[in-house]
């Protein structure tokens, strides 16, 4: 087993990474917990609900299970309320611990529920998608979508531990693996050029879930994310670089309707657009733009965005937490492994979007 420490003002905790970690979930529950609420969805529950329940039962504590509908389209107030309903109906108190067993949707909603229930209860992240293992379970961003914008309602709230079982990836559809790999290569692009090159060399192993390669990719991603969030938990500066490709990506997700493209697919394609923007604004070389495009394609994510129409793109991108005073701000790369975060000239953004229209015709 490997352990990656995360240290933030809002809480310090370990990320445990191991094949078979699910069986040892009881170790993540504090002695003084009065009850455990295991929160999942029918898809994940069918595979791992029993295993997780049996492992948690070893604590001897009262255990309730809450099942939420599956999918990004359900990451909303209505579904969040189902958690509060169950916690209150079962009279869980302030010392209860919530356990999020699922992908980023379950993790983000469970974390937000933990932040709000009785003004804050402890929670454990048990991420079961690659994307959640390398990104969403770490760093304490929690929340839900609003019809007008992605992840627009939420809180920074850290878990007490992150428990990663690499075995659970075996049941994940290939499309979800590709989406998770988009976030993996993002770390290389923004902060670790050597890791990006390693991903290029190992892409087939990663897609095939070669145990050694995928475990290294998860561990390195967690280390890099832990480093960034420990410098800037609440995204007042450095943390913004984790959003490379996300401004374009979120516009794709909300423009097409949540759930049409997977979050990681939209981010993958968004990174290609952000690389093109970087070429215009920061002189990223044509060769580097092509490396980004080639690796996004090689992991199995789309590189050609939908043609939403330039005005609609801008409108959608303005509903972004990075926008300030109505001005669009982007994460860009002067070179692979280095990121900048600043306002982008609208004319450059339009040039990138014009190329999208041309590529579609
Ligand atoms: P997801 O949670 O919808 O999971 C994808 C699908 O895989 C779902 O149908 C799920 O039920 C299924 N699934 C999960 N684990 C499985 C397994 N082991 N075997 C088989 N099927 C399994 O999607 P996701 O990609 O994990 O997460 C995307 C969400 O994460 C988005 O809402 C995004 O905004 C959020 N996110 C948050 C952060 C953050 O920092 N909090 C970072 C990145 C993304
Ligand atoms: N996924 C972006 C962040 O955690 O900040």
mmCIF file of C-alpha atoms and ligand atoms in Angstrom:
data_model
loop_
_atom_site.group_PDB
_atom_site.id
_atom_site.type_symbol
_atom_site.label_atom_id
_atom_site.label_comp_id
_atom_site.label_asym_id
_atom_site.label_seq_id
_atom_site.Cartn_x
_atom_site.Cartn_y
_atom_site.Cartn_z
ATOM 1 C CA UNK A 1 0.000 0.000 0.000
ATOM 2 C CA UNK A 2 1.174 3.552 -0.620
ATOM 3 C CA UNK A 3 0.056 6.619 1.286
ATOM 4 C CA UNK A 4 0.019 10.168 -0.027
ATOM 5 C CA UNK A 5 -0.442 12.836 2.659
ATOM 6 C CA UNK A 6 -2.620 15.877 2.007
ATOM 7 C CA UNK A 7 -2.118 18.942 4.205
ATOM 8 C CA UNK A 8 -4.461 21.890 4.028
ATOM 9 C CA UNK A 9 -5.698 24.475 6.537
ATOM 10 C CA UNK A 10 -9.128 22.811 6.282
ATOM 11 C CA UNK A 11 -7.758 19.413 7.278
ATOM 12 C CA UNK A 12 -4.885 16.992 6.804
ATOM 13 C CA UNK A 13 -5.537 13.406 5.789
ATOM 14 C CA UNK A 14 -4.051 10.384 4.062
ATOM 15 C CA UNK A 15 -4.804 9.009 0.604
ATOM 16 C CA UNK A 16 -4.388 5.226 0.832
ATOM 17 C CA UNK A 17 -3.782 3.468 -2.495
ATOM 18 C CA UNK A 18 -3.911 -0.313 -2.654
ATOM 19 C CA UNK A 19 -5.349 -3.241 -4.575
ATOM 20 C CA UNK A 20 -8.065 -4.621 -2.273
ATOM 21 C CA UNK A 21 -8.303 -1.520 -0.050
ATOM 22 C CA UNK A 22 -12.110 -1.832 0.040
ATOM 23 C CA UNK A 23 -11.848 -4.806 2.402
ATOM 24 C CA UNK A 24 -10.061 -2.601 4.933
ATOM 25 C CA UNK A 25 -12.526 0.295 4.969
ATOM 26 C CA UNK A 26 -13.168 -0.127 8.704
ATOM 27 C CA UNK A 27 -9.703 1.354 9.322
ATOM 28 C CA UNK A 28 -10.924 4.696 7.962
ATOM 29 C CA UNK A 29 -13.718 5.082 10.531
ATOM 30 C CA UNK A 30 -12.776 6.973 13.718
ATOM 31 C CA UNK A 31 -13.342 5.244 17.083
ATOM 32 C CA UNK A 32 -15.801 7.889 18.243
ATOM 33 C CA UNK A 33 -18.120 7.655 15.200
ATOM 34 C CA UNK A 34 -21.710 7.030 16.317
ATOM 35 C CA UNK A 35 -22.953 5.710 12.957
ATOM 36 C CA UNK A 36 -21.928 5.323 9.330
ATOM 37 C CA UNK A 37 -23.937 6.309 6.256
ATOM 38 C CA UNK A 38 -22.726 4.523 3.125
ATOM 39 C CA UNK A 39 -23.738 6.635 0.128
ATOM 40 C CA UNK A 40 -23.623 5.175 -3.356
ATOM 41 C CA UNK A 41 -25.708 4.569 -6.484
ATOM 42 C CA UNK A 42 -27.288 1.374 -7.895
ATOM 43 C CA UNK A 43 -24.498 0.822 -10.461
ATOM 44 C CA UNK A 44 -21.634 0.954 -7.972
ATOM 45 C CA UNK A 45 -23.649 -0.696 -5.230
ATOM 46 C CA UNK A 46 -24.349 -3.723 -7.420
ATOM 47 C CA UNK A 47 -20.602 -4.307 -7.756
ATOM 48 C CA UNK A 48 -19.183 -3.165 -4.435
ATOM 49 C CA UNK A 49 -22.035 -2.360 -2.015
ATOM 50 C CA UNK A 50 -21.905 -5.720 -0.260
ATOM 51 C CA UNK A 51 -18.113 -5.749 0.037
ATOM 52 C CA UNK A 52 -18.081 -2.202 1.433
ATOM 53 C CA UNK A 53 -20.946 -2.917 3.868
ATOM 54 C CA UNK A 54 -19.232 -6.056 5.148
ATOM 55 C CA UNK A 55 -15.979 -4.194 5.629
ATOM 56 C CA UNK A 56 -17.685 -1.321 7.468
ATOM 57 C CA UNK A 57 -19.705 -3.744 9.617
ATOM 58 C CA UNK A 58 -16.393 -4.770 11.201
ATOM 59 C CA UNK A 59 -16.460 -1.467 13.108
ATOM 60 C CA UNK A 60 -19.499 -2.752 15.023
ATOM 61 C CA UNK A 61 -21.191 0.602 14.400
ATOM 62 C CA UNK A 62 -24.693 1.250 13.131
ATOM 63 C CA UNK A 63 -24.626 1.337 9.336
ATOM 64 C CA UNK A 64 -27.239 2.776 7.009
ATOM 65 C CA UNK A 65 -27.112 2.721 3.210
ATOM 66 C CA UNK A 66 -28.321 5.544 0.985
ATOM 67 C CA UNK A 67 -28.705 5.030 -2.759
ATOM 68 C CA UNK A 68 -28.869 8.005 -5.091
ATOM 69 C CA UNK A 69 -29.833 7.901 -8.765
ATOM 70 C CA UNK A 70 -26.813 7.443 -11.018
ATOM 71 C CA UNK A 71 -25.506 10.159 -13.324
ATOM 72 C CA UNK A 72 -24.350 13.735 -13.751
ATOM 73 C CA UNK A 73 -27.926 14.778 -14.548
ATOM 74 C CA UNK A 74 -28.807 13.939 -10.917
ATOM 75 C CA UNK A 75 -26.076 16.038 -9.328
ATOM 76 C CA UNK A 76 -28.636 18.549 -8.099
ATOM 77 C CA UNK A 77 -30.621 19.873 -5.135
ATOM 78 C CA UNK A 78 -33.297 17.221 -5.410
ATOM 79 C CA UNK A 79 -30.794 14.380 -5.096
ATOM 80 C CA UNK A 80 -28.839 16.161 -2.382
ATOM 81 C CA UNK A 81 -32.026 16.386 -0.368
ATOM 82 C CA UNK A 82 -32.427 12.605 -0.526
ATOM 83 C CA UNK A 83 -29.247 12.394 1.574
ATOM 84 C CA UNK A 84 -30.542 14.856 4.171
ATOM 85 C CA UNK A 85 -33.916 13.059 4.254
ATOM 86 C CA UNK A 86 -32.244 9.717 5.008
ATOM 87 C CA UNK A 87 -29.817 11.158 7.579
ATOM 88 C CA UNK A 88 -32.649 12.867 9.447
ATOM 89 C CA UNK A 89 -35.116 9.962 9.165
ATOM 90 C CA UNK A 90 -32.440 7.706 10.661
ATOM 91 C CA UNK A 91 -31.549 10.323 13.290
ATOM 92 C CA UNK A 92 -27.855 10.394 12.544
ATOM 93 C CA UNK A 93 -26.066 12.822 14.836
ATOM 94 C CA UNK A 94 -23.035 15.083 14.543
ATOM 95 C CA UNK A 95 -20.604 12.230 15.165
ATOM 96 C CA UNK A 96 -21.890 10.186 12.249
ATOM 97 C CA UNK A 97 -19.467 9.574 9.362
ATOM 98 C CA UNK A 98 -20.568 9.632 5.726
ATOM 99 C CA UNK A 99 -18.798 7.320 3.280
ATOM 100 C CA UNK A 100 -18.917 8.203 -0.445
ATOM 101 C CA UNK A 101 -18.648 5.025 -2.509
ATOM 102 C CA UNK A 102 -18.678 5.992 -6.178
ATOM 103 C CA UNK A 103 -17.346 8.317 -8.836
ATOM 104 C CA UNK A 104 -17.018 12.070 -8.757
ATOM 105 C CA UNK A 105 -20.758 12.657 -8.777
ATOM 106 C CA UNK A 106 -21.297 10.667 -5.572
ATOM 107 C CA UNK A 107 -18.124 12.077 -3.996
ATOM 108 C CA UNK A 108 -19.001 15.711 -4.742
ATOM 109 C CA UNK A 109 -22.582 15.318 -3.482
ATOM 110 C CA UNK A 110 -21.688 13.302 -0.388
ATOM 111 C CA UNK A 111 -18.968 15.813 0.485
ATOM 112 C CA UNK A 112 -21.374 18.728 0.120
ATOM 113 C CA UNK A 113 -23.955 16.912 2.255
ATOM 114 C CA UNK A 114 -21.250 16.312 4.887
ATOM 115 C CA UNK A 115 -20.331 20.015 4.817
ATOM 116 C CA UNK A 116 -23.951 21.032 5.398
ATOM 117 C CA UNK A 117 -25.503 18.342 7.610
ATOM 118 C CA UNK A 118 -25.679 19.729 11.142
ATOM 119 C CA UNK A 119 -23.151 22.329 9.883
ATOM 120 C CA UNK A 120 -20.546 19.677 9.227
ATOM 121 C CA UNK A 121 -19.942 15.967 9.814
ATOM 122 C CA UNK A 122 -16.918 13.868 8.859
ATOM 123 C CA UNK A 123 -16.754 11.994 5.569
ATOM 124 C CA UNK A 124 -14.552 9.448 3.810
ATOM 125 C CA UNK A 125 -13.993 9.374 0.054
ATOM 126 C CA UNK A 126 -13.956 5.907 -1.554
ATOM 127 C CA UNK A 127 -13.533 6.832 -5.231
ATOM 128 C CA UNK A 128 -14.436 4.081 -7.686
ATOM 129 C CA UNK A 129 -13.773 5.749 -11.050
ATOM 130 C CA UNK A 130 -10.307 6.593 -12.311
ATOM 131 C CA UNK A 131 -11.322 10.246 -12.547
ATOM 132 C CA UNK A 132 -12.407 10.299 -8.919
ATOM 133 C CA UNK A 133 -9.258 8.463 -7.791
ATOM 134 C CA UNK A 134 -6.898 10.921 -9.473
ATOM 135 C CA UNK A 135 -8.833 14.128 -8.996
ATOM 136 C CA UNK A 136 -12.271 14.678 -7.516
ATOM 137 C CA UNK A 137 -11.832 12.767 -4.232
ATOM 138 C CA UNK A 138 -8.753 14.829 -3.311
ATOM 139 C CA UNK A 139 -8.705 18.472 -2.252
ATOM 140 C CA UNK A 140 -12.141 19.083 -0.789
ATOM 141 C CA UNK A 141 -14.122 20.625 -3.632
ATOM 142 C CA UNK A 142 -17.717 19.506 -3.115
ATOM 143 C CA UNK A 143 -20.976 20.606 -4.664
ATOM 144 C CA UNK A 144 -23.764 20.241 -7.167
ATOM 145 C CA UNK A 145 -24.675 21.634 -10.587
ATOM 146 C CA UNK A 146 -27.189 24.390 -11.291
ATOM 147 C CA UNK A 147 -29.113 24.412 -14.578
ATOM 148 C CA UNK A 148 -27.234 27.629 -15.396
ATOM 149 C CA UNK A 149 -23.761 26.384 -14.554
ATOM 150 C CA UNK A 150 -21.640 23.405 -13.614
ATOM 151 C CA UNK A 151 -20.590 22.956 -9.956
ATOM 152 C CA UNK A 152 -21.968 26.411 -9.157
ATOM 153 C CA UNK A 153 -23.212 25.576 -5.663
ATOM 154 C CA UNK A 154 -20.847 23.973 -3.187
ATOM 155 C CA UNK A 155 -18.239 24.221 -0.451
ATOM 156 C CA UNK A 156 -14.592 23.521 0.227
ATOM 157 C CA UNK A 157 -14.766 20.660 2.704
ATOM 158 C CA UNK A 158 -12.013 18.097 3.216
ATOM 159 C CA UNK A 159 -12.616 14.380 3.820
ATOM 160 C CA UNK A 160 -10.936 12.615 6.745
ATOM 161 C CA UNK A 161 -9.363 10.096 4.372
ATOM 162 C CA UNK A 162 -9.376 8.928 0.763
ATOM 163 C CA UNK A 163 -9.434 5.156 0.281
ATOM 164 C CA UNK A 164 -8.422 4.069 -3.239
ATOM 165 C CA UNK A 165 -8.886 0.445 -4.262
ATOM 166 C CA UNK A 166 -7.315 -0.010 -7.696
ATOM 167 C CA UNK A 167 -9.160 -3.346 -8.147
ATOM 168 C CA UNK A 168 -12.497 -1.581 -8.649
ATOM 169 C CA UNK A 169 -11.304 -0.126 -11.963
ATOM 170 C CA UNK A 170 -11.762 -3.590 -13.512
ATOM 171 C CA UNK A 171 -15.527 -3.035 -13.870
ATOM 172 C CA UNK A 172 -15.270 0.497 -15.221
ATOM 173 C CA UNK A 173 -16.360 0.931 -18.877
ATOM 174 C CA UNK A 174 -13.494 1.798 -21.262
ATOM 175 C CA UNK A 175 -15.033 5.208 -21.970
ATOM 176 C CA UNK A 176 -14.771 6.078 -18.254
ATOM 177 C CA UNK A 177 -11.114 4.988 -18.205
ATOM 178 C CA UNK A 178 -10.421 7.378 -21.091
ATOM 179 C CA UNK A 179 -12.218 10.185 -19.262
ATOM 180 C CA UNK A 180 -10.116 9.569 -16.129
ATOM 181 C CA UNK A 181 -6.905 9.536 -18.144
ATOM 182 C CA UNK A 182 -7.713 13.063 -19.345
ATOM 183 C CA UNK A 183 -7.283 14.310 -15.768
ATOM 184 C CA UNK A 184 -4.090 12.229 -15.401
ATOM 185 C CA UNK A 185 -2.392 13.829 -18.397
ATOM 186 C CA UNK A 186 -3.617 17.243 -17.223
ATOM 187 C CA UNK A 187 -1.171 17.048 -14.285
ATOM 188 C CA UNK A 188 1.708 16.433 -16.662
ATOM 189 C CA UNK A 189 0.671 19.355 -18.815
ATOM 190 C CA UNK A 190 0.363 21.882 -16.003
ATOM 191 C CA UNK A 191 3.142 20.913 -13.644
ATOM 192 C CA UNK A 192 5.240 17.880 -14.583
ATOM 193 C CA UNK A 193 6.573 17.612 -18.140
ATOM 194 C CA UNK A 194 8.383 14.365 -17.318
ATOM 195 C CA UNK A 195 5.133 12.775 -16.189
ATOM 196 C CA UNK A 196 3.478 13.921 -19.435
ATOM 197 C CA UNK A 197 6.238 12.212 -21.430
ATOM 198 C CA UNK A 198 5.840 9.076 -19.272
ATOM 199 C CA UNK A 199 2.095 9.083 -20.094
ATOM 200 C CA UNK A 200 2.902 9.347 -23.805
ATOM 201 C CA UNK A 201 5.173 6.315 -23.528
ATOM 202 C CA UNK A 202 2.763 4.263 -21.421
ATOM 203 C CA UNK A 203 -0.588 5.159 -22.920
ATOM 204 C CA UNK A 204 -1.442 1.630 -24.074
ATOM 205 C CA UNK A 205 -0.575 0.166 -20.662
ATOM 206 C CA UNK A 206 -2.699 2.825 -19.000
ATOM 207 C CA UNK A 207 -5.708 2.108 -21.196
ATOM 208 C CA UNK A 208 -5.291 -1.610 -20.524
ATOM 209 C CA UNK A 209 -5.096 -0.937 -16.744
ATOM 210 C CA UNK A 210 -1.686 -2.546 -16.415
ATOM 211 C CA UNK A 211 -1.476 -2.746 -12.583
ATOM 212 C CA UNK A 212 1.958 -1.188 -12.235
ATOM 213 C CA UNK A 213 1.340 1.616 -14.732
ATOM 214 C CA UNK A 214 -2.114 2.571 -13.475
ATOM 215 C CA UNK A 215 -1.028 2.495 -9.827
ATOM 216 C CA UNK A 216 1.921 4.765 -10.606
ATOM 217 C CA UNK A 217 -0.342 7.142 -12.580
ATOM 218 C CA UNK A 218 -2.825 7.331 -9.680
ATOM 219 C CA UNK A 219 -0.090 7.883 -7.118
ATOM 220 C CA UNK A 220 1.715 10.565 -9.146
ATOM 221 C CA UNK A 221 -1.568 12.356 -9.888
ATOM 222 C CA UNK A 222 -2.489 12.332 -6.188
ATOM 223 C CA UNK A 223 0.961 13.616 -5.215
ATOM 224 C CA UNK A 224 0.728 16.480 -7.697
ATOM 225 C CA UNK A 225 -2.816 17.367 -6.678
ATOM 226 C CA UNK A 226 -1.885 17.170 -2.975
ATOM 227 C CA UNK A 227 1.035 19.546 -3.630
ATOM 228 C CA UNK A 228 -1.186 22.097 -5.374
ATOM 229 C CA UNK A 229 -4.031 22.058 -2.854
ATOM 230 C CA UNK A 230 -1.613 22.236 0.058
ATOM 231 C CA UNK A 231 -0.296 25.519 -1.407
ATOM 232 C CA UNK A 232 -3.724 26.943 -2.146
ATOM 233 C CA UNK A 233 -6.722 25.101 -0.698
ATOM 234 C CA UNK A 234 -9.352 27.658 -1.679
ATOM 235 C CA UNK A 235 -8.183 28.521 -5.161
ATOM 236 C CA UNK A 236 -7.026 32.030 -4.526
ATOM 237 C CA UNK A 237 -4.096 31.476 -6.894
ATOM 238 C CA UNK A 238 -2.117 28.362 -7.821
ATOM 239 C CA UNK A 239 -5.025 25.888 -7.558
ATOM 240 C CA UNK A 240 -6.659 27.488 -10.589
ATOM 241 C CA UNK A 241 -4.134 25.658 -12.783
ATOM 242 C CA UNK A 242 -5.984 22.407 -12.000
ATOM 243 C CA UNK A 243 -8.717 23.824 -14.214
ATOM 244 C CA UNK A 244 -6.641 23.593 -17.390
ATOM 245 C CA UNK A 245 -9.081 22.787 -20.205
ATOM 246 C CA UNK A 246 -12.061 23.123 -17.864
ATOM 247 C CA UNK A 247 -13.396 26.498 -19.083
ATOM 248 C CA UNK A 248 -13.910 25.059 -22.564
ATOM 249 C CA UNK A 249 -14.869 21.681 -21.075
ATOM 250 C CA UNK A 250 -17.583 23.014 -18.782
ATOM 251 C CA UNK A 251 -19.093 24.908 -21.732
ATOM 252 C CA UNK A 252 -19.270 21.637 -23.678
ATOM 253 C CA UNK A 253 -20.902 19.855 -20.741
ATOM 254 C CA UNK A 254 -23.538 22.462 -20.005
ATOM 255 C CA UNK A 255 -23.998 23.448 -23.681
ATOM 256 C CA UNK A 256 -24.831 19.894 -24.728
ATOM 257 C CA UNK A 257 -26.680 19.053 -21.495
ATOM 258 C CA UNK A 258 -25.034 17.347 -18.499
ATOM 259 C CA UNK A 259 -24.240 13.709 -19.141
ATOM 260 C CA UNK A 260 -23.994 13.874 -22.967
ATOM 261 C CA UNK A 261 -20.204 14.050 -22.869
ATOM 262 C CA UNK A 262 -18.445 12.662 -19.811
ATOM 263 C CA UNK A 263 -16.722 15.303 -17.686
ATOM 264 C CA UNK A 264 -13.282 13.876 -18.512
ATOM 265 C CA UNK A 265 -14.073 13.771 -22.241
ATOM 266 C CA UNK A 266 -15.062 17.430 -22.163
ATOM 267 C CA UNK A 267 -11.886 18.277 -20.225
ATOM 268 C CA UNK A 268 -9.756 16.278 -22.696
ATOM 269 C CA UNK A 269 -11.190 18.160 -25.648
ATOM 270 C CA UNK A 270 -11.052 21.406 -23.649
ATOM 271 C CA UNK A 271 -7.316 20.875 -23.121
ATOM 272 C CA UNK A 272 -6.790 20.705 -26.896
ATOM 273 C CA UNK A 273 -8.617 24.045 -27.258
ATOM 274 C CA UNK A 274 -6.684 25.521 -24.323
ATOM 275 C CA UNK A 275 -3.429 24.387 -25.971
ATOM 276 C CA UNK A 276 -4.487 26.146 -29.191
ATOM 277 C CA UNK A 277 -5.274 29.266 -27.164
ATOM 278 C CA UNK A 278 -1.860 28.946 -25.460
ATOM 279 C CA UNK A 279 -0.189 28.955 -28.873
ATOM 280 C CA UNK A 280 -1.874 32.288 -29.643
ATOM 281 C CA UNK A 281 -1.383 33.949 -26.263
ATOM 282 C CA UNK A 282 1.816 32.410 -24.848
ATOM 283 C CA UNK A 283 3.666 31.044 -27.841
ATOM 284 C CA UNK A 284 3.169 27.339 -27.042
ATOM 285 C CA UNK A 285 4.932 25.630 -29.934
ATOM 286 C CA UNK A 286 2.959 23.961 -32.734
ATOM 287 C CA UNK A 287 4.791 20.744 -31.887
ATOM 288 C CA UNK A 288 3.549 20.897 -28.283
ATOM 289 C CA UNK A 289 -0.035 21.600 -29.399
ATOM 290 C CA UNK A 290 0.181 18.495 -31.575
ATOM 291 C CA UNK A 291 1.545 16.445 -28.642
ATOM 292 C CA UNK A 292 -1.479 17.496 -26.576
ATOM 293 C CA UNK A 293 -3.899 16.649 -29.398
ATOM 294 C CA UNK A 294 -2.184 13.309 -30.072
ATOM 295 C CA UNK A 295 -2.209 12.182 -26.437
ATOM 296 C CA UNK A 296 -5.845 13.226 -25.890
ATOM 297 C CA UNK A 297 -6.736 11.164 -28.988
ATOM 298 C CA UNK A 298 -4.525 8.267 -27.851
ATOM 299 C CA UNK A 299 -6.276 7.998 -24.472
ATOM 300 C CA UNK A 300 -9.570 7.731 -26.375
ATOM 301 C CA UNK A 301 -11.089 11.166 -25.769
ATOM 302 C CA UNK A 302 -12.624 13.361 -28.485
ATOM 303 C CA UNK A 303 -10.375 16.096 -29.884
ATOM 304 C CA UNK A 304 -13.006 17.770 -32.057
ATOM 305 C CA UNK A 305 -15.438 19.883 -30.011
ATOM 306 C CA UNK A 306 -19.128 20.304 -30.796
ATOM 307 C CA UNK A 307 -19.955 23.449 -32.756
ATOM 308 C CA UNK A 308 -21.992 25.371 -30.206
ATOM 309 C CA UNK A 309 -21.628 28.647 -32.149
ATOM 310 C CA UNK A 310 -19.097 31.268 -31.069
ATOM 311 C CA UNK A 311 -21.597 33.477 -29.192
ATOM 312 C CA UNK A 312 -23.027 30.531 -27.265
ATOM 313 C CA UNK A 313 -19.520 29.335 -26.368
ATOM 314 C CA UNK A 314 -18.679 32.736 -24.897
ATOM 315 C CA UNK A 315 -22.005 32.948 -23.063
ATOM 316 C CA UNK A 316 -21.470 29.488 -21.544
ATOM 317 C CA UNK A 317 -17.860 30.158 -20.614
ATOM 318 C CA UNK A 318 -18.833 33.353 -18.825
ATOM 319 C CA UNK A 319 -20.749 31.212 -16.296
ATOM 320 C CA UNK A 320 -17.452 29.988 -14.876
ATOM 321 C CA UNK A 321 -16.111 30.447 -11.381
ATOM 322 C CA UNK A 322 -12.872 31.809 -12.823
ATOM 323 C CA UNK A 323 -14.639 34.691 -14.594
ATOM 324 C CA UNK A 324 -14.021 38.021 -12.861
ATOM 325 C CA UNK A 325 -15.979 41.176 -13.647
ATOM 326 C CA UNK A 326 -17.368 39.458 -16.752
ATOM 327 C CA UNK A 327 -13.838 38.887 -18.118
ATOM 328 C CA UNK A 328 -12.970 35.365 -19.225
ATOM 329 C CA UNK A 329 -9.843 33.923 -17.627
ATOM 330 C CA UNK A 330 -8.055 30.812 -18.808
ATOM 331 C CA UNK A 331 -5.305 28.491 -17.730
ATOM 332 C CA UNK A 332 -2.713 28.497 -20.514
ATOM 333 C CA UNK A 333 0.657 26.861 -21.116
ATOM 334 C CA UNK A 334 3.783 28.717 -22.244
ATOM 335 C CA UNK A 335 5.241 25.220 -22.493
ATOM 336 C CA UNK A 336 4.336 21.693 -21.453
ATOM 337 C CA UNK A 337 4.745 21.362 -17.686
ATOM 338 C CA UNK A 338 4.186 25.049 -16.913
ATOM 339 C CA UNK A 339 0.846 26.787 -16.482
ATOM 340 C CA UNK A 340 -0.342 30.386 -16.262
ATOM 341 C CA UNK A 341 -3.729 31.685 -15.180
ATOM 342 C CA UNK A 342 -4.908 35.033 -16.499
ATOM 343 C CA UNK A 343 -7.419 36.929 -18.583
ATOM 344 C CA UNK A 344 -7.281 35.982 -22.265
ATOM 345 C CA UNK A 345 -7.873 38.495 -25.060
ATOM 346 C CA UNK A 346 -11.340 37.825 -26.448
ATOM 347 C CA UNK A 347 -9.982 38.053 -29.972
ATOM 348 C CA UNK A 348 -7.719 35.025 -29.323
ATOM 349 C CA UNK A 349 -10.612 33.029 -27.843
ATOM 350 C CA UNK A 350 -12.681 33.887 -30.934
ATOM 351 C CA UNK A 351 -9.848 32.693 -33.191
ATOM 352 C CA UNK A 352 -9.821 29.311 -31.431
ATOM 353 C CA UNK A 353 -13.614 29.055 -31.720
ATOM 354 C CA UNK A 354 -13.569 30.068 -35.401
ATOM 355 C CA UNK A 355 -11.198 27.179 -36.030
ATOM 356 C CA UNK A 356 -13.739 24.892 -34.319
ATOM 357 C CA UNK A 357 -16.392 25.983 -36.833
ATOM 358 C CA UNK A 358 -14.012 25.503 -39.751
ATOM 359 C CA UNK A 359 -12.993 22.036 -38.504
ATOM 360 C CA UNK A 360 -16.675 21.034 -38.376
ATOM 361 C CA UNK A 361 -17.348 21.928 -42.010
HETATM 362 P P1 LIG B 1 -19.549 9.511 -12.289
HETATM 363 O O1 LIG B 1 -19.456 9.711 -10.846
HETATM 364 O O2 LIG B 1 -20.822 9.853 -12.963
HETATM 365 O O3 LIG B 1 -19.161 7.997 -12.616
HETATM 366 C C1 LIG B 1 -19.194 7.553 -13.947
HETATM 367 C C2 LIG B 1 -20.060 6.287 -14.114
HETATM 368 O O4 LIG B 1 -19.313 5.158 -13.673
HETATM 369 C C3 LIG B 1 -21.337 6.293 -13.295
HETATM 370 O O5 LIG B 1 -22.354 5.703 -14.038
HETATM 371 C C4 LIG B 1 -20.968 5.427 -12.104
HETATM 372 O O6 LIG B 1 -22.089 4.838 -11.498
HETATM 373 C C5 LIG B 1 -20.091 4.398 -12.740
HETATM 374 N N1 LIG B 1 -19.112 3.757 -11.871
HETATM 375 C C6 LIG B 1 -18.420 4.297 -10.865
HETATM 376 N N2 LIG B 1 -17.512 3.439 -10.410
HETATM 377 C C7 LIG B 1 -17.634 2.307 -11.122
HETATM 378 C C8 LIG B 1 -16.943 1.067 -11.145
HETATM 379 N N3 LIG B 1 -15.906 0.843 -10.350
HETATM 380 N N4 LIG B 1 -17.341 0.126 -12.009
HETATM 381 C C9 LIG B 1 -18.362 0.379 -12.882
HETATM 382 N N5 LIG B 1 -19.030 1.528 -12.951
HETATM 383 C C10 LIG B 1 -18.663 2.496 -12.075
HETATM 384 O O7 LIG B 1 -18.399 10.330 -13.049
HETATM 385 P P2 LIG B 1 -16.877 10.669 -12.697
HETATM 386 O O8 LIG B 1 -16.200 10.812 -13.984
HETATM 387 O O9 LIG B 1 -16.326 9.766 -11.673
HETATM 388 O O10 LIG B 1 -16.983 12.106 -11.991
HETATM 389 C C11 LIG B 1 -17.413 13.237 -12.706
HETATM 390 C C12 LIG B 1 -17.851 14.276 -11.708
HETATM 391 O O11 LIG B 1 -16.753 14.652 -10.890
HETATM 392 C C13 LIG B 1 -18.365 15.538 -12.340
HETATM 393 O O12 LIG B 1 -19.552 15.917 -11.714
HETATM 394 C C14 LIG B 1 -17.275 16.549 -12.058
HETATM 395 O O13 LIG B 1 -17.764 17.857 -11.960
HETATM 396 C C15 LIG B 1 -16.730 16.059 -10.766
HETATM 397 N N6 LIG B 1 -15.363 16.479 -10.491
HETATM 398 C C16 LIG B 1 -15.092 17.025 -9.301
HETATM 399 C C17 LIG B 1 -13.810 17.398 -8.971
HETATM 400 C C18 LIG B 1 -13.487 17.922 -7.610
HETATM 401 O O14 LIG B 1 -12.383 18.411 -7.392
HETATM 402 N N7 LIG B 1 -14.403 17.811 -6.666
HETATM 403 C C19 LIG B 1 -12.772 17.204 -9.897
HETATM 404 C C20 LIG B 1 -13.075 16.617 -11.123
HETATM 405 C C21 LIG B 1 -14.392 16.256 -11.409
HETATM 406 N N1 LIG B 2 -10.450 19.645 -10.179
HETATM 407 C C1 LIG B 2 -10.034 20.966 -9.878
HETATM 408 C C2 LIG B 2 -9.687 21.178 -8.439
HETATM 409 O O1 LIG B 2 -9.789 20.293 -7.624
HETATM 410 O O2 LIG B 2 -9.338 22.257 -8.084
#
